[in-house]
Short mmCIF file of C-alpha atoms in Angstrom, two decimals:
data_model
loop_
_atom_site.label_atom_id
_atom_site.label_comp_id
_atom_site.label_asym_id
_atom_site.label_seq_id
_atom_site.Cartn_x
_atom_site.Cartn_y
_atom_site.Cartn_z
CA MET E 14 -29.15 160.66 83.05
CA CYS E 15 -30.87 159.16 80.00
CA ARG E 16 -33.84 161.51 80.60
CA TYR E 17 -31.54 164.53 80.36
CA LYS E 18 -30.17 163.32 77.02
CA HIS E 19 -33.73 163.05 75.71
CA ILE E 20 -34.39 166.66 76.80
CA GLU E 21 -31.22 167.89 75.12
CA ARG E 22 -32.01 165.97 71.91
CA SER E 23 -35.48 167.56 71.79
CA ILE E 24 -33.96 171.01 72.27
CA GLY E 25 -31.35 170.37 69.57
CA GLU E 26 -33.96 169.10 67.10
CA TYR E 27 -36.18 172.14 67.70
CA ILE E 28 -33.29 174.56 67.19
CA ALA E 29 -31.94 172.71 64.14
CA GLY E 30 -35.28 173.11 62.40
CA ARG E 31 -35.50 176.88 62.95
CA TYR E 32 -32.09 178.55 63.17
CA ARG E 33 -28.94 178.88 61.07
CA ARG E 34 -26.22 179.93 63.57
CA ALA E 35 -26.37 179.18 67.28
CA VAL E 36 -24.18 179.58 70.37
CA GLU E 37 -24.73 177.53 73.54
CA VAL E 38 -23.93 179.33 76.79
CA GLY E 39 -22.91 177.24 79.81
CA ILE E 40 -22.35 173.89 78.12
CA GLY E 41 -20.85 172.29 81.22
CA ASN E 42 -20.90 168.51 81.00
CA ASN E 43 -24.01 168.18 78.83
CA PRO E 44 -23.05 168.42 75.15
CA GLU E 45 -25.95 166.48 73.59
CA ALA E 46 -27.86 169.48 72.13
CA ALA E 47 -24.60 171.06 70.92
CA ARG E 48 -23.50 167.82 69.24
CA LEU E 49 -26.79 167.61 67.35
CA LEU E 50 -26.47 171.24 66.21
CA LYS E 51 -22.83 170.73 65.20
CA ALA E 52 -23.85 167.76 63.04
CA ALA E 53 -26.54 169.94 61.43
CA GLY E 54 -23.99 172.67 60.66
CA ILE E 55 -25.71 175.21 62.91
CA LEU E 56 -23.49 175.41 65.99
CA MET E 57 -20.91 178.20 65.98
CA LEU E 58 -19.41 177.43 69.38
CA CYS E 59 -20.17 176.78 73.04
CA THR E 60 -19.13 178.81 76.06
CA ASP E 61 -18.68 178.13 79.74
CA ILE E 62 -17.25 180.19 82.58
CA ARG E 63 -15.07 177.28 83.68
CA PRO E 64 -11.82 176.93 81.73
CA GLY E 65 -10.70 173.59 80.38
CA ILE E 66 -14.07 172.12 79.40
CA ARG E 67 -13.64 169.92 76.36
CA HIS E 68 -16.04 167.87 74.29
CA ASP E 69 -14.75 166.00 71.25
CA GLY E 70 -15.66 167.77 68.03
CA LEU E 71 -17.03 170.91 69.72
CA THR E 72 -15.43 174.32 70.07
CA VAL E 73 -15.75 175.34 73.73
CA VAL E 74 -14.53 178.81 74.71
CA THR E 75 -14.20 180.25 78.20
CA ASP E 76 -16.46 183.28 78.58
CA ASP E 77 -18.41 184.97 81.37
CA VAL E 78 -21.96 185.90 80.40
CA PHE E 79 -21.83 188.71 82.99
CA GLU E 80 -18.94 190.27 81.02
CA PRO E 81 -19.19 188.61 77.61
CA ASP E 82 -16.80 188.93 74.71
CA LEU E 83 -19.31 190.09 72.08
CA ARG E 84 -17.06 188.90 69.25
CA LEU E 85 -17.87 185.29 70.21
CA TYR E 86 -21.58 185.80 69.59
CA ALA E 87 -21.49 188.07 66.52
CA GLY E 88 -23.52 186.60 63.68
CA ALA E 89 -25.56 184.22 65.83
CA ASP E 90 -29.29 184.24 65.21
CA LEU E 91 -29.74 182.25 68.45
CA ILE E 92 -28.15 182.14 71.86
CA TYR E 93 -29.44 179.30 74.00
CA ALA E 94 -28.82 177.84 77.44
CA VAL E 95 -29.83 174.51 78.94
CA ARG E 96 -30.54 174.64 82.68
CA PRO E 97 -28.69 177.90 83.47
CA GLY E 98 -28.92 179.44 86.91
CA VAL E 99 -31.79 181.94 86.96
CA GLU E 100 -29.27 184.69 87.80
CA MET E 101 -27.78 184.15 84.32
CA VAL E 102 -31.00 185.03 82.49
CA PRO E 103 -30.83 188.86 82.75
CA PRO E 104 -27.28 189.01 81.31
CA LEU E 105 -28.30 186.48 78.63
CA ILE E 106 -31.21 188.73 77.63
CA ALA E 107 -28.85 191.71 77.51
CA LEU E 108 -26.31 189.75 75.45
CA ALA E 109 -28.95 188.61 72.95
CA GLY E 110 -30.06 192.23 72.61
CA ARG E 111 -26.54 193.47 72.02
CA VAL E 112 -25.89 190.98 69.21
CA ASN E 113 -29.49 190.91 67.92
CA SER E 114 -30.28 187.23 68.38
CA ASP E 115 -33.12 185.17 69.78
CA LEU E 116 -32.63 183.81 73.29
CA LEU E 117 -34.01 180.40 74.23
CA VAL E 118 -33.66 178.93 77.71
CA TYR E 119 -34.55 175.51 79.06
CA HIS E 120 -35.02 175.93 82.80
CA LEU E 121 -34.33 173.50 85.60
CA GLY E 122 -37.68 172.35 86.99
CA CYS E 123 -40.09 175.20 87.69
CA GLU E 124 -37.36 177.85 87.85
CA ILE E 125 -38.13 180.70 85.45
CA TYR E 126 -37.13 184.34 85.20
CA GLY E 127 -39.74 187.12 85.47
CA ASP E 128 -42.85 186.27 83.50
CA GLY E 129 -41.09 183.37 81.78
CA GLY E 130 -40.97 185.02 78.40
CA GLU E 131 -42.73 183.37 75.49
CA VAL E 132 -43.28 179.67 76.18
CA VAL E 133 -42.22 177.50 73.24
CA ASP E 134 -43.49 173.94 73.10
CA CYS E 135 -40.92 171.73 71.42
CA GLY E 136 -42.56 168.40 72.10
CA PRO E 137 -41.66 166.80 75.39
CA VAL E 138 -40.05 169.96 76.82
CA LEU E 139 -40.88 173.66 77.12
CA LEU E 140 -38.43 176.37 76.18
CA HIS E 141 -38.67 180.03 77.12
CA ARG E 142 -37.95 182.65 74.50
CA TYR E 143 -36.87 185.74 76.37
CA ARG E 144 -35.92 187.73 73.30
CA ARG E 145 -36.70 187.74 69.59
CA ARG E 146 -34.23 188.85 66.97
CA ARG E 147 -35.10 192.03 65.10
CA PRO E 148 -35.22 191.68 61.30
#
């Protein structure tokens, strides 16, 4: 489990250095990246499809990325997901397009969607940028 925390810290540090307002989709039981972004003043909120998820100090809202409440994501310059199921990537791309934000995904193992988007090297891990925000 320590390895996963290192991955999430690297993701959080990368995002904190480049974005102003971020939303994590599918936080589940891994809040490390979100905690780092909250401390940096960047995290707006986190979502998960499962109700009742709580992490001290973080705002976690129940939402379904397949039928998202766009109000939750309005104003975000980044939507990101850590180890989402590959079936979540197309609706994440669509969501990022609808609210005009970047989309970064850290995939589980070798699982990627389509061509993998733009590969972003953030040190010890690789992120995939599937969408860039329009100016």
